[in-house]
Short mmCIF file of N, CA and C in Angstrom, two decimals:
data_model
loop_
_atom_site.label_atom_id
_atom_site.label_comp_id
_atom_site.label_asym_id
_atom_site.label_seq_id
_atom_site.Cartn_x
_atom_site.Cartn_y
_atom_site.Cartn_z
N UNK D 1 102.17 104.57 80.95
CA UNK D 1 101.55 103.68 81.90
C UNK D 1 102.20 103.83 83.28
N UNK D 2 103.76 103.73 82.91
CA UNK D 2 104.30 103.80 84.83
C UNK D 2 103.71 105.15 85.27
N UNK D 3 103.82 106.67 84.61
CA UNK D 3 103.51 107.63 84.92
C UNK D 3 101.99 107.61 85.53
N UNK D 4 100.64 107.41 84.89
CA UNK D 4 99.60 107.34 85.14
C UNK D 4 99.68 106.22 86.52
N UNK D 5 100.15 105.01 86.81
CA UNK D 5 100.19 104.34 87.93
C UNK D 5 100.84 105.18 88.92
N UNK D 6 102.38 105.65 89.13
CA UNK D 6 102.42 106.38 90.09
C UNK D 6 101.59 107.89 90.24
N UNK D 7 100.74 108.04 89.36
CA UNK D 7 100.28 109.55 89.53
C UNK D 7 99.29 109.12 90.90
N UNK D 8 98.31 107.71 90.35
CA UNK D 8 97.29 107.51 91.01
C UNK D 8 97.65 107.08 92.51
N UNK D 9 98.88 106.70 92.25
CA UNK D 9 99.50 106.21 93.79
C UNK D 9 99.98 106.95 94.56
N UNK D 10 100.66 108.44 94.15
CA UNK D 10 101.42 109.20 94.87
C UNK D 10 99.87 109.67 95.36
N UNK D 11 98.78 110.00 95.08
CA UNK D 11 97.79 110.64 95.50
C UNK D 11 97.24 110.23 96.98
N UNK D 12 97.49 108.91 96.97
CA UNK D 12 97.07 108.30 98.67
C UNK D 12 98.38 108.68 99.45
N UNK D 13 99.51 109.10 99.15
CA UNK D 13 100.78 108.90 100.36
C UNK D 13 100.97 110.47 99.75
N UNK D 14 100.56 111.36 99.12
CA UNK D 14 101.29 112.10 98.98
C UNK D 14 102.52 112.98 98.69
N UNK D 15 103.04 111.88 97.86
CA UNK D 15 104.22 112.02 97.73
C UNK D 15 104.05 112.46 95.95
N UNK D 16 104.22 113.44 95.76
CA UNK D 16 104.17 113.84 94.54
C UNK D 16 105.31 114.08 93.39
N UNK D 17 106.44 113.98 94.42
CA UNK D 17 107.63 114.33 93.54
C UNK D 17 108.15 112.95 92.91
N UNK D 18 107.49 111.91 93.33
CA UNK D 18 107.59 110.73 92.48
C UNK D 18 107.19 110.46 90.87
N UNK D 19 106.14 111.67 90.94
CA UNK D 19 105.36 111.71 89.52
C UNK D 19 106.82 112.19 88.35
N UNK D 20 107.17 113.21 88.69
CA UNK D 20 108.14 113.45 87.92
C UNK D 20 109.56 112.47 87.68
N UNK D 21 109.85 111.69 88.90
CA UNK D 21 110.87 110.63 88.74
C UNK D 21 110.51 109.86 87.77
N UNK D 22 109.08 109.47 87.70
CA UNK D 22 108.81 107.81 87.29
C UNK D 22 108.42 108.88 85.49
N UNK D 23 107.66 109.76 85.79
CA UNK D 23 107.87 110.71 84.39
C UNK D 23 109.69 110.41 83.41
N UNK D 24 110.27 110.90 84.16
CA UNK D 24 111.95 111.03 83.93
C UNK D 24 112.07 109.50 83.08
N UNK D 25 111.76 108.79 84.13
CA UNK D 25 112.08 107.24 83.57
C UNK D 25 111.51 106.80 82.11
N UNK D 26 109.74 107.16 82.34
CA UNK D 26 109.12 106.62 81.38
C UNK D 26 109.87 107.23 79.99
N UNK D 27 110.40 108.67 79.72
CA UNK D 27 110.61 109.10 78.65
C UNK D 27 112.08 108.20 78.38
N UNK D 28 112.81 108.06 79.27
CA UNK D 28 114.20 107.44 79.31
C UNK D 28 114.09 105.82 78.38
N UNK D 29 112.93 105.47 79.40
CA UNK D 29 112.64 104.04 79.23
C UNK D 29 111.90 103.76 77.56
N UNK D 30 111.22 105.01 77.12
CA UNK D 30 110.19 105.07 75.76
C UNK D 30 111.97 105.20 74.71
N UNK D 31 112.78 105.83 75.29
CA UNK D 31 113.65 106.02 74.44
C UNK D 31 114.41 104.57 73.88
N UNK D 32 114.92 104.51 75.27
CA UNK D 32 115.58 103.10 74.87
C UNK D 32 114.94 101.95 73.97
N UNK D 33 113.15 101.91 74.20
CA UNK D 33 112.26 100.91 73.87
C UNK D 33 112.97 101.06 71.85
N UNK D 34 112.62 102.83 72.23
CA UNK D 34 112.37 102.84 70.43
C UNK D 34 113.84 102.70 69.90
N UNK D 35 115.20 102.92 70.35
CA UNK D 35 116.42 102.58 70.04
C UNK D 35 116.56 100.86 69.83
N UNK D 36 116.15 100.38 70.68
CA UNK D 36 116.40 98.44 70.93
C UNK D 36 115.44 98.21 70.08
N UNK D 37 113.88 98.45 69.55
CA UNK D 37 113.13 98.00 69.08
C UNK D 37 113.20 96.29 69.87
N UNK D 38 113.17 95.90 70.99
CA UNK D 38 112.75 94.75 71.41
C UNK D 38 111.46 93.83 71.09
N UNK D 39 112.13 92.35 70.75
CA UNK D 39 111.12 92.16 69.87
C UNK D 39 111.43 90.33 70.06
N UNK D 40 110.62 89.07 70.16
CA UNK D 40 110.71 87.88 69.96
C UNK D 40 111.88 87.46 68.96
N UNK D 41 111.64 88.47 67.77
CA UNK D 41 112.28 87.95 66.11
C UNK D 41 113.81 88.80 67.27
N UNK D 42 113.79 89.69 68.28
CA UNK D 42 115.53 90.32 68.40
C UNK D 42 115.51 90.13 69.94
N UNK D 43 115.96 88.91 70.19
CA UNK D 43 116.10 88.30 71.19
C UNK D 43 117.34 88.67 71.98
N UNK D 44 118.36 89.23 71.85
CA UNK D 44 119.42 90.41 72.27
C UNK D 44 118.75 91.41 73.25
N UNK D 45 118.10 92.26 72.12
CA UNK D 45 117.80 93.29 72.13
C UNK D 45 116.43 93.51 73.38
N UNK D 46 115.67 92.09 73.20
CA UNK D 46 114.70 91.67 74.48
C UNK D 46 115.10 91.98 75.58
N UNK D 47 116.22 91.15 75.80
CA UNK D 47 117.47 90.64 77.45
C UNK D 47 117.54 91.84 77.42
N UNK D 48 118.19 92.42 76.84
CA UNK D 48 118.96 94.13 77.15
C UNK D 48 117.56 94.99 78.19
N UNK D 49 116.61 94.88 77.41
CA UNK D 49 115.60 95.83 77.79
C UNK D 49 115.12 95.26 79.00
N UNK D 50 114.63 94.13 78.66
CA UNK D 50 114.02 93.32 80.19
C UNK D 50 114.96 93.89 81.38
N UNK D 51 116.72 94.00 81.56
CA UNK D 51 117.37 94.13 81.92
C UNK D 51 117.26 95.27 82.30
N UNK D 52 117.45 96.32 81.84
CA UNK D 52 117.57 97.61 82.30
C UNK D 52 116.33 98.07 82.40
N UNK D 53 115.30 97.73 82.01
CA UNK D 53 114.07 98.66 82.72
C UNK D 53 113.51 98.98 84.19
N UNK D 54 114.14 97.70 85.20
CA UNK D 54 113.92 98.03 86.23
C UNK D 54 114.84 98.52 86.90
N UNK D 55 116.04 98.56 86.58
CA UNK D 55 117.10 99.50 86.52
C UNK D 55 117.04 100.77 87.00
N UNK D 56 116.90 100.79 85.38
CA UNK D 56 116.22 102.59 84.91
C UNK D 56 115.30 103.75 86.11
N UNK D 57 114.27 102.82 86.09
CA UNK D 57 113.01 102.59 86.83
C UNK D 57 113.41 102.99 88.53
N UNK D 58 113.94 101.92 88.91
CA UNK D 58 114.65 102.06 90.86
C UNK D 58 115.38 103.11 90.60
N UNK D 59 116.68 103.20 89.82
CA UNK D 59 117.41 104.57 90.16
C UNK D 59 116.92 105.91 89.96
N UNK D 60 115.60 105.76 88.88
CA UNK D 60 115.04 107.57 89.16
C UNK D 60 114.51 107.28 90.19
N UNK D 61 113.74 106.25 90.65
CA UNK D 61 113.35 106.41 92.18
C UNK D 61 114.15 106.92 93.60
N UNK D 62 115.09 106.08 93.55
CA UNK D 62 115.86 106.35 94.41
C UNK D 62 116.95 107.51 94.31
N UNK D 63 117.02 108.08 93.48
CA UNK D 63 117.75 109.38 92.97
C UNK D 63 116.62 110.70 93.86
N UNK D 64 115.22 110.23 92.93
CA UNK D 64 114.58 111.21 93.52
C UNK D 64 114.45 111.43 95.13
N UNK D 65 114.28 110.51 95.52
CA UNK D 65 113.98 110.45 97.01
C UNK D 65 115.45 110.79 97.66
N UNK D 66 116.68 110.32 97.29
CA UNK D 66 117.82 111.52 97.77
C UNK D 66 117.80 112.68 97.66
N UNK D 67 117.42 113.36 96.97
CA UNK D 67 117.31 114.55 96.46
C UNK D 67 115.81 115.45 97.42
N UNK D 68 114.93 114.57 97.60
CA UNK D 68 113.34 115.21 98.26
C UNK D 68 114.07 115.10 100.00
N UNK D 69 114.61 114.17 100.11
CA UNK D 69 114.18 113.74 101.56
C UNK D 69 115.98 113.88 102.40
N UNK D 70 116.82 114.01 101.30
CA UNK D 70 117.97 114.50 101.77
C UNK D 70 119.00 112.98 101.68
N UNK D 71 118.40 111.65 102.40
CA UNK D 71 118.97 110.61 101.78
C UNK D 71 118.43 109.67 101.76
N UNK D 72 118.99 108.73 101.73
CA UNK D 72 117.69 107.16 101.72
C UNK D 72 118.29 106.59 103.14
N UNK D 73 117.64 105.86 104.26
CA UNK D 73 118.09 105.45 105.52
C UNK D 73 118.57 103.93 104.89
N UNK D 74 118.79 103.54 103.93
CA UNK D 74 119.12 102.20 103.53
C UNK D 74 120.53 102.58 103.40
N UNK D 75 121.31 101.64 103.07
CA UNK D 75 122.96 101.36 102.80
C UNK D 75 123.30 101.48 101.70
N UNK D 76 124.09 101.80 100.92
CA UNK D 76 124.33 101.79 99.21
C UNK D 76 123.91 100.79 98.83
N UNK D 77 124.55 99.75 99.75
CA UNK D 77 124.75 98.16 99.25
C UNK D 77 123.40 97.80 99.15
N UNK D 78 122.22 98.27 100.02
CA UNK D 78 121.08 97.78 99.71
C UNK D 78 120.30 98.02 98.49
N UNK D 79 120.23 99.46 98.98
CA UNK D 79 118.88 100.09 97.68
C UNK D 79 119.78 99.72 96.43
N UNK D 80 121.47 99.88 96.45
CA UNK D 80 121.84 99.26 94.69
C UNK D 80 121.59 97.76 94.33
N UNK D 81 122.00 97.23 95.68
CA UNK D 81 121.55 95.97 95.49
C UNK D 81 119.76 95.24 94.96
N UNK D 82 118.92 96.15 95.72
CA UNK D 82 117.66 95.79 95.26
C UNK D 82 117.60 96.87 93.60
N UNK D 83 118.07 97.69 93.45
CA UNK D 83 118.49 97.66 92.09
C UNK D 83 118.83 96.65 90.61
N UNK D 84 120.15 96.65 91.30
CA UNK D 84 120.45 95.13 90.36
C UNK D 84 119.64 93.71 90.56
N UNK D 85 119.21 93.37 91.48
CA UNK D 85 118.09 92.53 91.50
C UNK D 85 117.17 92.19 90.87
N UNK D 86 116.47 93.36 91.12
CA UNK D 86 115.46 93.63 90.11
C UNK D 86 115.77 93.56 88.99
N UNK D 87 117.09 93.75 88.24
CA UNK D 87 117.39 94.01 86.45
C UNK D 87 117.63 92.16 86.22
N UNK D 88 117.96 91.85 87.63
CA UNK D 88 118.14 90.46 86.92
C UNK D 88 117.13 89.27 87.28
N UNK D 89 115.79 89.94 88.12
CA UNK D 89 114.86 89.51 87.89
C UNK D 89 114.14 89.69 86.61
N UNK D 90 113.89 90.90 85.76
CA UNK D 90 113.45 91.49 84.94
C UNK D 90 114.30 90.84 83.52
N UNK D 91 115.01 90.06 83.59
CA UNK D 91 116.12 89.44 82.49
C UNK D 91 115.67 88.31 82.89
N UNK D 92 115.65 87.52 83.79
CA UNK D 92 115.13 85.95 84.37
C UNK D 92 113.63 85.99 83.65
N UNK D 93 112.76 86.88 84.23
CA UNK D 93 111.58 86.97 83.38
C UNK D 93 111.15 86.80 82.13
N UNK D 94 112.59 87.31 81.07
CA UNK D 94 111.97 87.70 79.51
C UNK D 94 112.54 86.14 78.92
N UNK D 95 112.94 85.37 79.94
CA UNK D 95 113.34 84.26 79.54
C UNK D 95 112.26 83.17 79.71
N UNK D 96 111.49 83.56 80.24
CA UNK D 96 110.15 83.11 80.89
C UNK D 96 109.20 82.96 79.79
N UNK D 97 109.40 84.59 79.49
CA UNK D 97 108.35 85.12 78.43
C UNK D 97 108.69 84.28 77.18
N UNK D 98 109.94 84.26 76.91
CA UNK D 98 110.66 84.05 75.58
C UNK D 98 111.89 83.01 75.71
N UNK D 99 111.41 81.93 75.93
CA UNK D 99 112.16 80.85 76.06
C UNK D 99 113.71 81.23 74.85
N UNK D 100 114.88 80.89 74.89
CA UNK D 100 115.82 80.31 74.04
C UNK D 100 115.30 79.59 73.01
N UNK D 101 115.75 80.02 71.73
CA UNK D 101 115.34 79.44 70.74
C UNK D 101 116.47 77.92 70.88
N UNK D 102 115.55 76.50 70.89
CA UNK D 102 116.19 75.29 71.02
C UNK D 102 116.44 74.94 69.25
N UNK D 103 117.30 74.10 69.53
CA UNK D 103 117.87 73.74 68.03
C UNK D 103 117.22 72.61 67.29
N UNK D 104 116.74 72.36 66.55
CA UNK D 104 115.53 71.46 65.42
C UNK D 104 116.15 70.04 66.29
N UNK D 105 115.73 69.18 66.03
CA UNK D 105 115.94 67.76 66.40
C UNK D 105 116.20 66.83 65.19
N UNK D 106 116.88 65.95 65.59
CA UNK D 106 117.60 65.22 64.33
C UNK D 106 116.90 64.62 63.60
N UNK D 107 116.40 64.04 62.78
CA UNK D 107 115.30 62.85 61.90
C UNK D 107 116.60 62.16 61.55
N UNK D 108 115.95 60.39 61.59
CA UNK D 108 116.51 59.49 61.05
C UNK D 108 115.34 58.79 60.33
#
């Protein structure tokens, strides 16, 4: 899915060497999926993934585009920063998705 979205997107800006970044990721990202098996019943294993997929995701981006364009005009502190951001937006989210399991309530 990320692959087919940036394919269709690099096509208006031209930027094609993105296809293969977000490629890089998706297989990275299919890997991890099938290692964590993330899942409601493995609520660990959820956080972890929610966590690192956008991770994953920004740094082949931004790897690639050092590499095409020579560097990124942003600051370390930024583009890593909107990095980690994102992983802990993407962890804030699966909490969204998947509330904390709350503990039964007492009967009297």
């Amino acid at each position: 899915m990320l692959t087919l979205n940036t394919t269709l997107i690099s096509f208006f800006q031209d930027e094609y060497t993105l296809i293969i970044a977000t490629l890089v990721a998706g297989v990275i990202l299919d890997l991890l999926y099938w290692r964590l098996r993330p899942s409601t019943k493995r609520l660990d294993a959820l956080r972890l993934f929610s966590f690192t997929f956008p991770i994953i995701y920004n740094l082949c981006f931004f790897v690639t585009v050092m590499f095409t364009h020579g560097n990124i005009t942003w600051t370390v502190h930024l583009w890593m920063g909107v990095t980690v951001m994102s992983g802990v937006a993407g962890l804030l989210l699966s909490y969204l998705m998947t509330p904390p399991v709350s503990p039964e309530p007492l009967s009297f």
